[in-house]
Coordinates of N, CA and C in Angstrom, one line a residue:
M1 N -3.1 -11.5 -15.4 CA -2.4 -12.0 -14.3 C -1.8 -10.5 -13.7
S2 N -2.3 -9.9 -13.0 CA -2.1 -8.4 -12.3 C -0.5 -8.2 -11.6
E3 N 0.2 -7.2 -11.8 CA 1.4 -6.9 -11.9 C 2.3 -7.4 -9.9
T4 N 0.7 -7.0 -9.1 CA 0.5 -7.2 -8.3 C 0.8 -8.9 -7.7
S5 N 0.7 -9.5 -8.1 CA 0.3 -11.3 -7.7 C 0.6 -11.8 -7.1
L6 N 0.9 -12.1 -6.2 CA 2.2 -13.0 -5.6 C 2.3 -14.3 -6.2
K7 N 1.2 -15.0 -7.0 CA 1.9 -16.0 -7.8 C 3.1 -15.4 -9.0
T8 N 2.5 -13.9 -9.5 CA 3.9 -13.6 -10.4 C 4.7 -13.6 -9.4
K9 N 5.3 -12.6 -8.6 CA 6.4 -12.0 -8.1 C 7.1 -13.6 -7.5
L10 N 6.8 -14.8 -6.7 CA 7.1 -16.1 -6.7 C 7.6 -16.8 -7.7
K11 N 6.4 -16.5 -9.1 CA 7.9 -17.7 -10.2 C 8.4 -16.6 -10.6
A12 N 8.8 -15.2 -10.2 CA 9.9 -14.9 -10.8 C 10.8 -15.0 -9.3
G13 N 10.6 -15.5 -8.2 CA 11.8 -16.0 -7.3 C 11.9 -15.2 -6.6
E14 N 10.8 -13.9 -6.3 CA 11.2 -13.1 -5.8 C 10.6 -13.7 -3.8
V15 N 11.3 -13.2 -3.0 CA 11.1 -13.5 -1.6 C 9.5 -12.3 -1.1
V16 N 8.6 -12.9 -0.5 CA 7.3 -12.2 -0.3 C 7.1 -12.2 0.9
L17 N 6.5 -11.2 1.5 CA 6.6 -10.6 3.0 C 4.9 -10.4 3.2
G18 N 4.5 -10.6 4.0 CA 3.3 -11.0 4.3 C 2.8 -11.0 6.0
P19 N 2.2 -10.0 6.7 CA 1.7 -10.1 8.6 C 0.3 -11.8 8.2
F20 N -0.2 -11.6 8.6 CA -1.3 -12.5 9.6 C -2.0 -11.2 9.6
V21 N -3.6 -11.1 9.5 CA -4.3 -10.7 10.4 C -5.9 -10.6 10.7
N22 N -5.4 -10.3 12.3 CA -6.7 -10.9 12.9 C -8.0 -9.4 13.1
L23 N -7.5 -8.5 12.5 CA -8.1 -7.6 13.0 C -9.3 -6.4 11.7
A24 N -10.3 -7.0 11.9 CA -11.4 -6.7 10.9 C -10.6 -4.8 10.3
S25 N -9.8 -4.8 10.0 CA -9.7 -3.0 9.8 C -9.2 -3.4 9.1
G26 N -9.9 -2.6 7.7 CA -9.5 -1.6 5.9 C -8.1 -1.1 6.2
A27 N -8.3 0.3 6.9 CA -7.4 0.9 7.1 C -5.9 -0.1 7.6
L28 N -5.6 -1.1 8.1 CA -4.9 -1.6 8.9 C -3.9 -2.0 7.5
I29 N -5.1 -2.7 6.7 CA -4.9 -3.7 5.2 C -4.1 -2.7 4.0
E30 N -4.2 -1.9 4.1 CA -4.0 -0.4 3.3 C -2.0 -0.1 3.7
I31 N -2.2 0.1 5.6 CA -1.1 0.3 5.8 C 0.1 -0.7 5.6
A32 N -0.2 -1.6 5.8 CA 0.6 -3.0 5.3 C 1.0 -3.2 3.7
A33 N -0.1 -2.4 3.3 CA 0.7 -2.0 1.9 C 1.8 -1.3 1.0
Y34 N 1.1 0.1 1.9 CA 1.9 1.6 2.0 C 2.7 1.0 2.4
A35 N 3.1 0.2 3.3 CA 4.3 -0.3 4.1 C 5.7 -1.3 3.3
G36 N 4.9 -1.7 2.5 CA 5.7 -2.6 0.8 C 5.3 -3.8 1.8
F37 N 4.6 -4.0 2.7 CA 4.2 -6.1 2.6 C 3.6 -6.2 1.4
D38 N 4.2 -7.5 1.0 CA 3.8 -8.5 -0.5 C 2.5 -9.2 -0.3
F39 N 1.8 -9.3 0.6 CA 0.8 -10.5 1.0 C 0.1 -10.3 2.3
V40 N -1.2 -10.4 3.1 CA -1.7 -10.4 3.5 C -2.3 -12.1 4.0
V41 N -2.5 -12.4 5.1 CA -3.1 -13.5 5.2 C -4.3 -13.3 6.7
L42 N -5.4 -13.5 5.4 CA -6.7 -12.9 6.1 C -7.0 -13.8 7.3
D43 N -7.1 -14.4 8.3 CA -7.1 -15.5 9.2 C -8.2 -15.8 10.2
T44 N -8.7 -16.5 9.8 CA -10.7 -16.8 9.7 C -10.5 -18.3 11.1
E45 N -8.8 -18.8 11.0 CA -8.4 -19.6 11.6 C -8.1 -19.4 13.6
H46 N -7.5 -18.3 13.8 CA -7.4 -17.9 14.8 C -7.6 -16.3 15.2
G47 N -8.0 -15.8 14.2 CA -9.5 -14.5 14.0 C -10.5 -14.9 14.3
P48 N -11.0 -13.6 14.5 CA -12.7 -13.6 14.9 C -13.2 -13.1 13.5
L49 N -12.4 -13.1 11.9 CA -12.6 -12.6 11.2 C -14.3 -13.6 9.8
D50 N -15.3 -13.1 10.0 CA -16.4 -13.9 9.5 C -16.5 -14.2 7.9
I51 N -17.1 -14.4 7.3 CA -16.6 -14.6 5.9 C -17.0 -12.8 5.1
E52 N -18.3 -11.9 5.2 CA -18.4 -11.2 4.7 C -17.2 -9.5 5.3
T53 N -17.1 -10.0 5.9 CA -15.7 -8.8 6.8 C -14.3 -9.0 5.9
T54 N -13.8 -10.6 5.5 CA -13.2 -11.2 4.6 C -13.3 -10.5 3.4
E55 N -14.5 -11.3 3.2 CA -14.2 -10.2 1.5 C -14.4 -8.8 1.4
N56 N -14.4 -8.0 2.1 CA -14.8 -6.1 2.1 C -13.3 -6.5 2.3
L57 N -12.4 -6.8 3.2 CA -10.5 -6.5 3.2 C -9.9 -7.6 1.9
C58 N -10.2 -8.1 1.6 CA -10.0 -8.6 0.3 C -10.1 -7.5 -0.9
R59 N -10.9 -7.4 -1.0 CA -11.8 -5.8 -1.6 C -10.3 -4.5 -1.4
V60 N -10.7 -4.4 0.3 CA -9.7 -3.2 0.6 C -8.1 -3.9 -0.1
A61 N -7.7 -4.5 0.1 CA -5.9 -5.5 0.1 C -5.7 -5.2 -1.5
K62 N -6.7 -5.3 -2.6 CA -7.0 -5.4 -4.1 C -6.5 -4.4 -4.0
G63 N -7.3 -3.6 -3.8 CA -7.4 -1.8 -4.2 C -6.3 -1.1 -4.2
A64 N -5.7 -1.5 -2.5 CA -4.0 -0.8 -2.2 C -3.2 -1.8 -2.6
G65 N -2.9 -2.8 -3.5 CA -1.8 -3.4 -4.3 C -1.6 -4.6 -3.3
I66 N -1.9 -4.5 -2.6 CA -1.1 -5.7 -1.8 C -2.3 -7.6 -2.2
S67 N -1.5 -8.8 -2.0 CA -2.5 -9.6 -2.4 C -3.7 -10.3 -0.7
P68 N -4.2 -10.8 -1.5 CA -5.1 -11.2 -0.1 C -4.5 -12.7 -0.2
I69 N -4.7 -13.0 1.0 CA -4.8 -15.0 0.9 C -5.2 -14.9 2.4
V70 N -6.6 -15.7 2.3 CA -7.4 -16.1 3.0 C -7.0 -17.6 4.1
R71 N -6.9 -17.5 4.9 CA -6.3 -18.8 5.8 C -8.0 -19.7 6.7
V72 N -8.3 -20.8 6.2 CA -9.3 -21.4 6.5 C -9.0 -22.3 8.2
R73 N -9.9 -22.7 8.5 CA -9.9 -22.8 9.7 C -9.2 -24.6 9.6
E74 N -10.1 -25.1 8.8 CA -9.4 -26.7 8.6 C -9.6 -27.7 6.8
N75 N -9.5 -28.2 6.7 CA -9.4 -28.6 5.6 C -11.0 -29.3 5.1
D76 N -11.5 -28.4 5.0 CA -12.6 -28.6 4.7 C -13.6 -27.9 3.7
P77 N -14.7 -29.2 2.2 CA -14.1 -28.6 0.9 C -15.1 -27.7 1.2
P78 N -16.5 -27.5 1.9 CA -17.4 -26.3 2.0 C -16.3 -25.1 2.4
Q79 N -15.6 -24.8 3.4 CA -14.9 -23.8 4.2 C -13.6 -23.4 2.6
V80 N -13.2 -24.4 2.3 CA -11.8 -23.6 1.1 C -13.0 -22.6 -0.3
L81 N -14.2 -23.7 -0.3 CA -14.6 -22.9 -1.7 C -15.3 -21.5 -1.3
R82 N -15.8 -21.6 -0.2 CA -16.1 -19.9 0.5 C -15.3 -19.3 -0.1
A83 N -13.9 -19.6 1.7 CA -13.2 -19.1 1.1 C -12.3 -18.6 -0.4
L84 N -12.4 -18.9 -1.4 CA -12.4 -19.1 -2.9 C -13.1 -18.0 -3.2
D85 N -14.9 -18.5 -3.2 CA -15.2 -17.6 -3.9 C -15.7 -16.3 -4.1
I86 N -14.6 -15.8 -2.9 CA -14.4 -13.9 -2.1 C -13.8 -13.4 -2.6
G87 N -13.1 -14.5 -3.5 CA -11.6 -13.4 -4.4 C -10.8 -13.5 -3.4
P88 N -9.8 -13.7 -2.9 CA -8.5 -14.3 -2.6 C -7.5 -14.3 -3.4
E89 N -6.6 -14.3 -3.6 CA -6.0 -15.0 -4.6 C -5.3 -15.9 -4.2
G90 N -5.7 -16.9 -2.7 CA -5.2 -18.1 -3.1 C -6.0 -18.5 -1.5
V91 N -5.9 -19.2 -1.1 CA -6.5 -20.2 0.1 C -5.2 -20.8 1.1
Q92 N -4.9 -20.4 2.3 CA -3.9 -21.3 2.7 C -4.9 -21.8 3.9
V93 N -4.6 -23.1 4.2 CA -4.8 -23.9 4.8 C -3.6 -25.3 5.7
P94 N -4.6 -25.1 7.3 CA -4.0 -25.9 8.0 C -3.9 -27.2 8.2
Q95 N -2.8 -27.6 9.1 CA -2.8 -29.2 9.3 C -2.8 -30.1 8.5
I96 N -2.0 -29.7 6.9 CA -2.1 -31.1 6.3 C -0.7 -32.3 6.6
R97 N -1.5 -33.4 6.7 CA -0.7 -34.2 7.8 C -0.5 -35.5 6.2
T98 N -1.1 -35.4 5.3 CA -0.8 -37.1 5.1 C -1.7 -36.7 3.5
R99 N -0.3 -37.5 2.3 CA -1.2 -37.1 0.6 C -3.0 -36.8 0.6
S100 N -3.6 -37.8 0.9 CA -4.9 -37.8 1.0 C -5.4 -36.2 1.7
D101 N -4.9 -35.8 2.4 CA -5.3 -34.6 3.0 C -4.7 -33.7 1.7
A102 N -3.5 -33.7 1.2 CA -3.3 -32.6 -0.1 C -4.6 -33.0 -1.3
E103 N -4.8 -34.0 -1.9 CA -5.3 -34.5 -2.3 C -7.1 -33.7 -2.3
T104 N -7.3 -34.0 -1.1 CA -9.0 -33.6 -0.8 C -9.0 -31.9 -1.3
L105 N -7.9 -31.6 -0.8 CA -7.8 -29.6 -0.5 C -7.5 -29.4 -2.5
V106 N -6.6 -30.2 -2.9 CA -6.7 -29.2 -5.1 C -7.8 -30.1 -4.9
E107 N -8.8 -30.8 -4.8 CA -9.8 -31.4 -5.5 C -10.5 -30.3 -4.5
A108 N -11.0 -29.6 -4.2 CA -12.1 -28.7 -3.7 C -11.5 -27.2 -3.8
A109 N -10.0 -26.4 -4.0 CA -9.6 -25.8 -4.8 C -9.4 -25.3 -6.1
K110 N -9.7 -26.7 -6.8 CA -9.3 -26.2 -8.1 C -11.2 -26.6 -9.0
Y111 N -11.2 -26.1 -10.1 CA -12.3 -26.7 -10.8 C -12.2 -27.8 -12.3
A112 N -12.5 -28.6 -12.7 CA -12.7 -30.0 -13.2 C -11.5 -29.3 -14.5
P113 N -10.9 -29.7 -15.1 CA -10.2 -31.2 -14.7 C -9.7 -31.6 -13.6
L114 N -9.0 -30.6 -13.3 CA -8.1 -30.4 -11.7 C -9.1 -31.0 -10.8
G115 N -10.0 -30.7 -10.8 CA -10.5 -30.7 -9.3 C -11.6 -30.7 -9.5
M116 N -12.6 -30.6 -8.6 CA -14.2 -30.8 -8.6 C -14.9 -29.2 -7.6
R117 N -13.9 -28.1 -7.5 CA -14.4 -27.2 -6.8 C -15.7 -26.7 -7.4
G118 N -17.1 -26.6 -7.0 CA -18.6 -26.3 -6.6 C -17.9 -24.5 -7.7
V119 N -19.3 -24.6 -8.5 CA -19.5 -23.7 -10.0 C -20.1 -22.9 -9.4
S120 N -19.7 -21.7 -9.4 CA -21.1 -20.9 -9.4 C -20.0 -19.3 -10.3
P121 N -20.9 -18.6 -11.4 CA -19.9 -17.7 -12.0 C -20.8 -16.5 -11.1
Y122 N -21.5 -16.5 -10.3 CA -21.7 -15.1 -9.3 C -21.2 -14.8 -8.1
T123 N -20.0 -15.2 -7.7 CA -19.2 -14.7 -7.3 C -18.5 -13.8 -7.1
R124 N -17.2 -13.2 -6.4 CA -16.5 -12.4 -6.8 C -15.5 -12.2 -7.3
A125 N -15.5 -13.9 -6.6 CA -13.9 -14.5 -7.9 C -14.3 -14.6 -9.0
A126 N -15.7 -14.8 -9.6 CA -15.7 -14.8 -11.1 C -16.8 -14.1 -11.8
R127 N -16.3 -12.5 -10.9 CA -16.6 -11.2 -11.7 C -18.4 -11.2 -11.9
Y128 N -18.9 -12.2 -11.1 CA -20.2 -11.8 -11.1 C -20.8 -12.5 -11.8
F129 N -20.4 -13.0 -13.4 CA -20.7 -13.0 -13.9 C -20.5 -12.2 -15.3
A130 N -19.3 -11.3 -15.0 CA -18.8 -10.1 -16.1 C -18.0 -10.6 -17.3
E131 N -17.7 -12.2 -16.8 CA -16.5 -13.1 -17.4 C -17.2 -14.0 -18.4
G132 N -18.0 -14.2 -18.0 CA -19.1 -15.6 -18.6 C -18.5 -16.7 -18.0
G133 N -18.1 -18.1 -18.5 CA -17.9 -19.0 -17.7 C -16.4 -19.7 -18.4
Q134 N -16.2 -18.3 -19.1 CA -14.4 -18.7 -19.6 C -13.6 -18.4 -18.2
I135 N -14.0 -17.5 -16.9 CA -13.9 -17.4 -16.0 C -12.9 -18.6 -15.1
F136 N -13.2 -19.8 -14.8 CA -13.3 -21.3 -14.9 C -11.7 -21.0 -14.9
E137 N -11.4 -21.8 -15.7 CA -9.6 -21.6 -16.2 C -9.0 -20.4 -15.6
R138 N -9.3 -19.3 -15.9 CA -7.9 -18.4 -15.3 C -8.5 -19.1 -13.8
L139 N -9.1 -19.4 -12.9 CA -9.4 -18.7 -11.5 C -8.1 -20.3 -11.3
N140 N -8.6 -21.3 -12.1 CA -7.1 -22.5 -11.8 C -5.9 -22.0 -12.3
R141 N -6.1 -21.9 -13.4 CA -4.3 -21.5 -13.2 C -3.5 -19.7 -12.3
E142 N -4.5 -18.9 -12.1 CA -3.5 -18.2 -11.1 C -4.0 -18.1 -9.8
S143 N -5.5 -18.9 -9.3 CA -5.1 -19.1 -7.6 C -4.5 -19.6 -7.0
M144 N -4.6 -19.7 -5.9 CA -3.0 -20.6 -5.2 C -3.5 -21.6 -4.4
V145 N -3.1 -22.6 -3.9 CA -2.7 -23.5 -2.7 C -2.0 -23.4 -1.7
L146 N -2.2 -22.9 -1.0 CA -0.9 -23.1 0.4 C -1.1 -23.8 1.5
I147 N -0.8 -24.8 2.1 CA -0.6 -26.1 2.4 C 0.2 -26.1 4.1
H148 N -0.6 -25.8 5.2 CA 0.6 -25.5 6.3 C 1.1 -27.2 6.6
V149 N 1.9 -27.6 7.1 CA 2.4 -28.9 7.3 C 3.4 -28.6 8.3
E150 N 3.0 -29.0 9.8 CA 3.2 -28.2 10.9 C 3.3 -29.6 12.0
G151 N 3.1 -30.1 11.6 CA 3.8 -31.4 13.0 C 4.6 -33.0 12.3
V152 N 4.8 -33.2 13.1 CA 5.5 -34.7 13.0 C 4.6 -35.8 12.0
E153 N 3.9 -35.8 12.0 CA 2.9 -36.9 11.4 C 3.6 -35.8 9.5
G154 N 3.0 -34.9 9.4 CA 3.3 -34.3 8.1 C 4.6 -34.8 6.9
L155 N 5.3 -33.6 8.3 CA 7.0 -34.2 7.6 C 7.1 -35.3 7.8
E156 N 6.8 -36.2 8.4 CA 6.8 -37.8 7.9 C 6.5 -38.0 6.7
N157 N 5.4 -38.1 5.9 CA 4.7 -38.1 4.7 C 5.5 -37.1 3.6
L158 N 6.5 -36.0 4.2 CA 6.5 -34.8 3.0 C 6.7 -35.1 2.0
D159 N 7.0 -36.2 1.4 CA 7.4 -36.9 -0.1 C 6.3 -37.2 -0.9
A160 N 5.5 -37.1 0.3 CA 4.3 -37.9 -0.3 C 3.4 -37.0 -0.7
I161 N 3.4 -36.0 0.6 CA 2.4 -34.6 0.1 C 2.7 -33.6 -0.9
I162 N 4.0 -33.6 -1.5 CA 4.9 -32.2 -2.3 C 3.9 -33.1 -3.5
A163 N 4.3 -34.4 -3.8 CA 4.1 -35.2 -5.3 C 2.9 -34.4 -5.6
V164 N 1.5 -34.2 -4.6 CA 0.3 -34.1 -5.9 C 0.1 -33.1 -6.0
P165 N -0.3 -32.9 -7.4 CA -0.4 -31.7 -8.5 C -1.3 -30.4 -8.1
G166 N -0.7 -29.8 -7.8 CA -1.5 -28.4 -7.5 C -1.4 -27.8 -6.5
L167 N -0.2 -28.0 -6.0 CA 0.1 -27.0 -4.2 C 1.0 -26.5 -5.4
D168 N 1.0 -24.7 -4.2 CA 1.7 -23.4 -4.9 C 3.3 -23.2 -3.4
V169 N 2.2 -23.4 -2.2 CA 3.6 -23.2 -0.7 C 3.2 -23.7 -0.2
V170 N 4.5 -24.9 0.5 CA 4.0 -24.9 1.7 C 4.8 -25.0 2.8
F171 N 3.9 -24.4 3.5 CA 4.0 -23.8 5.0 C 4.5 -24.4 5.9
L172 N 6.0 -24.3 6.5 CA 6.4 -24.8 7.8 C 5.5 -24.5 9.0
G173 N 4.9 -24.6 10.0 CA 4.8 -23.5 11.2 C 5.2 -24.2 12.1
P174 N 6.3 -23.4 12.8 CA 7.1 -23.7 13.5 C 6.0 -24.0 14.9
Y175 N 5.6 -23.3 15.4 CA 5.1 -23.4 16.7 C 4.1 -25.3 16.3
D176 N 3.1 -25.2 16.2 CA 2.4 -26.1 16.0 C 3.9 -27.6 16.2
L177 N 4.4 -27.5 15.0 CA 5.4 -27.8 15.1 C 6.9 -28.8 16.2
S178 N 6.7 -27.5 16.9 CA 7.2 -27.5 18.6 C 6.1 -28.2 19.6
Q179 N 4.9 -28.0 19.1 CA 3.9 -28.9 20.2 C 4.5 -29.7 20.0
S180 N 3.7 -30.2 18.2 CA 4.3 -31.6 18.2 C 5.7 -32.3 18.2
L181 N 6.5 -31.9 18.6 CA 7.2 -32.4 19.4 C 8.2 -32.6 21.1
G182 N 6.6 -31.8 21.2 CA 6.8 -32.2 23.0 C 7.2 -31.0 23.7
I183 N 7.1 -30.0 22.9 CA 8.3 -28.5 23.4 C 7.5 -27.3 22.7
P184 N 5.9 -27.4 23.5 CA 5.4 -25.8 22.6 C 5.7 -24.8 22.5
G185 N 5.9 -23.7 21.5 CA 6.5 -22.1 21.9 C 7.5 -22.2 22.1
Q186 N 8.6 -23.5 21.8 CA 10.3 -23.8 21.4 C 10.5 -23.5 20.4
V187 N 10.1 -22.5 19.8 CA 10.9 -22.4 18.0 C 11.8 -22.3 17.6
S188 N 12.8 -22.0 18.9 CA 13.9 -21.9 18.3 C 15.2 -23.2 18.6
D189 N 13.9 -24.0 19.4 CA 15.0 -25.0 20.1 C 15.3 -26.0 18.2
P190 N 16.6 -26.6 18.8 CA 17.2 -27.5 17.7 C 16.2 -28.4 16.9
R191 N 15.7 -29.1 17.6 CA 14.6 -30.4 17.2 C 14.1 -29.5 16.5
V192 N 13.4 -28.1 16.4 CA 12.3 -27.6 15.6 C 12.9 -27.8 14.2
V193 N 13.6 -26.7 14.6 CA 14.7 -25.8 13.8 C 15.6 -26.9 12.5
D194 N 15.7 -28.3 13.2 CA 16.7 -29.1 12.1 C 15.8 -29.5 11.2
R195 N 14.5 -29.8 11.5 CA 13.3 -30.5 11.0 C 13.1 -30.1 10.0
M196 N 12.6 -27.9 9.9 CA 12.5 -27.2 9.2 C 12.8 -27.4 8.2
R197 N 14.4 -27.4 8.6 CA 16.1 -27.0 7.2 C 15.8 -28.2 7.2
E198 N 15.5 -29.5 7.1 CA 15.4 -30.5 6.6 C 14.6 -30.5 5.4
A199 N 13.5 -29.8 5.6 CA 12.0 -30.5 5.0 C 12.0 -28.7 3.8
T200 N 12.7 -27.8 4.3 CA 13.2 -27.4 3.1 C 14.0 -27.1 2.3
V201 N 14.9 -28.1 1.8 CA 15.3 -28.3 1.0 C 15.0 -29.8 0.1
E202 N 14.0 -30.2 1.1 CA 12.9 -31.5 0.2 C 12.3 -30.4 -0.8
I203 N 11.4 -29.6 0.0 CA 10.5 -29.2 -0.8 C 10.9 -28.1 -1.6
N204 N 11.8 -27.7 -1.8 CA 12.6 -26.8 -2.8 C 12.7 -27.7 -4.1
K205 N 13.5 -28.5 -3.6 CA 13.7 -29.6 -4.9 C 13.0 -30.3 -5.5
A206 N 11.6 -30.1 -5.0 CA 10.4 -30.4 -6.2 C 9.7 -29.4 -6.5
G207 N 10.5 -28.3 -6.2 CA 9.8 -27.4 -6.7 C 8.5 -25.7 -6.7
L208 N 9.0 -26.4 -5.5 CA 7.5 -26.0 -4.6 C 8.1 -24.6 -4.1
T209 N 8.0 -23.4 -3.3 CA 7.9 -22.5 -2.7 C 7.4 -22.9 -1.3
V210 N 8.7 -22.7 -0.2 CA 9.1 -22.9 1.2 C 8.2 -21.7 2.0
G211 N 7.3 -21.6 2.5 CA 6.9 -20.5 3.6 C 7.1 -20.6 5.5
T212 N 7.1 -20.0 5.8 CA 7.4 -20.0 7.5 C 7.0 -19.0 7.7
F213 N 6.8 -18.8 9.7 CA 7.0 -17.9 10.1 C 7.2 -17.3 11.0
A214 N 7.6 -15.8 11.2 CA 8.7 -15.5 11.9 C 7.9 -14.3 12.3
D215 N 8.9 -14.2 13.5 CA 7.8 -12.5 14.2 C 9.1 -12.1 14.4
S216 N 10.1 -12.2 13.3 CA 11.3 -10.6 14.0 C 11.6 -10.8 12.2
P217 N 12.3 -10.1 12.2 CA 13.0 -9.5 11.2 C 14.2 -10.6 11.1
E218 N 14.6 -10.9 12.1 CA 16.6 -11.3 12.4 C 15.0 -13.3 12.0
A219 N 14.5 -13.7 12.7 CA 13.6 -14.3 12.4 C 13.5 -14.4 11.0
A220 N 13.6 -13.9 10.4 CA 12.6 -14.1 8.6 C 13.7 -14.2 8.1
N221 N 14.8 -13.2 8.3 CA 16.6 -13.4 6.9 C 17.3 -14.5 7.4
R222 N 16.8 -15.3 9.0 CA 17.4 -16.3 9.2 C 17.0 -17.5 7.9
W223 N 15.8 -17.6 7.7 CA 14.8 -18.7 7.3 C 14.9 -18.4 5.4
I224 N 14.9 -17.0 5.4 CA 15.0 -17.0 3.6 C 16.5 -17.6 3.6
D225 N 17.9 -17.1 4.6 CA 19.0 -17.1 3.9 C 18.9 -19.2 3.9
A226 N 18.0 -19.7 5.3 CA 17.9 -21.3 4.4 C 16.8 -21.5 3.1
G227 N 16.2 -21.1 2.3 CA 15.8 -21.1 1.5 C 14.4 -20.6 1.6
V228 N 13.4 -20.3 2.5 CA 12.4 -19.8 2.6 C 12.2 -18.4 1.3
R229 N 10.8 -18.6 0.9 CA 10.5 -17.5 0.5 C 9.5 -17.3 0.1
Y230 N 8.0 -17.5 1.2 CA 7.2 -17.2 1.3 C 7.3 -16.6 3.1
I231 N 7.3 -15.6 3.8 CA 7.6 -15.3 5.0 C 6.2 -14.6 5.6
A232 N 5.3 -15.1 6.4 CA 4.6 -14.1 7.1 C 5.2 -13.8 7.8
L233 N 5.4 -12.3 8.5 CA 6.0 -11.8 9.3 C 4.9 -11.2 10.5
S234 N 5.1 -11.6 11.3 CA 4.6 -11.2 12.6 C 2.7 -11.3 12.1
V235 N 1.7 -10.7 13.2 CA 0.7 -10.2 13.3 C 0.7 -9.2 13.5
D236 N -0.9 -8.6 12.8 CA -1.2 -7.4 12.8 C -1.1 -6.6 14.7
T237 N -1.5 -7.9 15.3 CA -2.0 -7.5 16.9 C -0.3 -7.4 17.5
G238 N 0.3 -8.4 17.2 CA 1.7 -8.3 17.8 C 2.6 -7.0 16.9
I239 N 2.5 -6.8 16.0 CA 3.2 -5.3 15.5 C 2.1 -4.6 15.7
Y240 N 1.6 -3.6 16.1 CA 0.7 -2.6 16.8 C 1.1 -2.8 18.2
L241 N 1.4 -4.0 18.7 CA 1.8 -4.1 20.8 C 2.8 -3.3 20.4
H242 N 4.0 -4.3 19.6 CA 5.2 -3.9 19.5 C 5.2 -2.4 19.5
G243 N 4.7 -1.4 18.2 CA 5.0 -0.2 18.5 C 4.9 0.2 19.4
C244 N 3.7 0.4 20.4 CA 2.8 1.3 21.1 C 3.9 0.7 21.9
R245 N 4.6 -0.3 22.5 CA 4.8 -0.9 23.7 C 6.7 -0.1 23.5
S246 N 7.1 -0.2 21.9 CA 8.6 0.7 21.7 C 8.1 2.3 22.3
M247 N 7.6 2.5 21.7 CA 6.8 4.3 22.0 C 6.8 4.8 23.3
V248 N 6.0 3.6 24.4 CA 6.0 4.4 25.7 C 7.2 4.1 26.2
D249 N 8.2 2.7 26.0 CA 9.2 2.6 26.7 C 10.3 3.7 26.4
A250 N 10.3 3.7 25.4 CA 11.3 5.5 24.7 C 10.9 6.4 25.4
V251 N 9.7 6.9 26.3 CA 9.1 7.5 26.8 C 10.0 7.3 28.2
R252 N 9.1 6.5 28.8 CA 9.1 6.3 30.0 C 10.1 6.2 30.5
G253 N 11.1 5.2 29.5 CA 12.6 4.8 30.4 C 12.7 3.1 30.7

């Protein structure tokens, strides 16, 4: 496992930071790496990225020394397989609500005996057969499975979900949780914050990493203090908008 691997950093107890990426720009991936981010989440759920573009962004990320994670649109085995075959360090999957959802995901993400991921040694993940069949054991060990628990149903089933072997990160989605609670977008509401804090304690006790989204450094630090170690810090489009607006406002007053 490389020194830049996200899994290596999390196993060492580090807090890791990375933005969601919606834009098909290798330059922005490199800039994120040079700025000191640990990972990027290549977002095929909310962004327009297609699979070929995402694969090339994975190449850029690894070349720049930053870990690529691919978020798929849904917990669908063919999508999970395709995302992992292009060679990211892990797959991030939304809307895990039950233990069965988590089991379906792990089965799709891991090769036997841990799962039933479709086998091809000719993918980028398998290094195009350069290592022969020995690659599959290494991929089982190194590739990460990150799940979104982002609704009331998922939180109610959290103890059963986090008992499923093969999970690495449980990502608590504040925006979808706020909607599930009937207060969409109100991510600072105590009803959202309290449920997330309770879940953070439970996930950490289970030995898994807790993740969440933060739209500002202040929010990120609050969640780090609460025990979250995987912080998706804003979105590339939002970061660019904030930077542009700050410069314009500074000139125009």
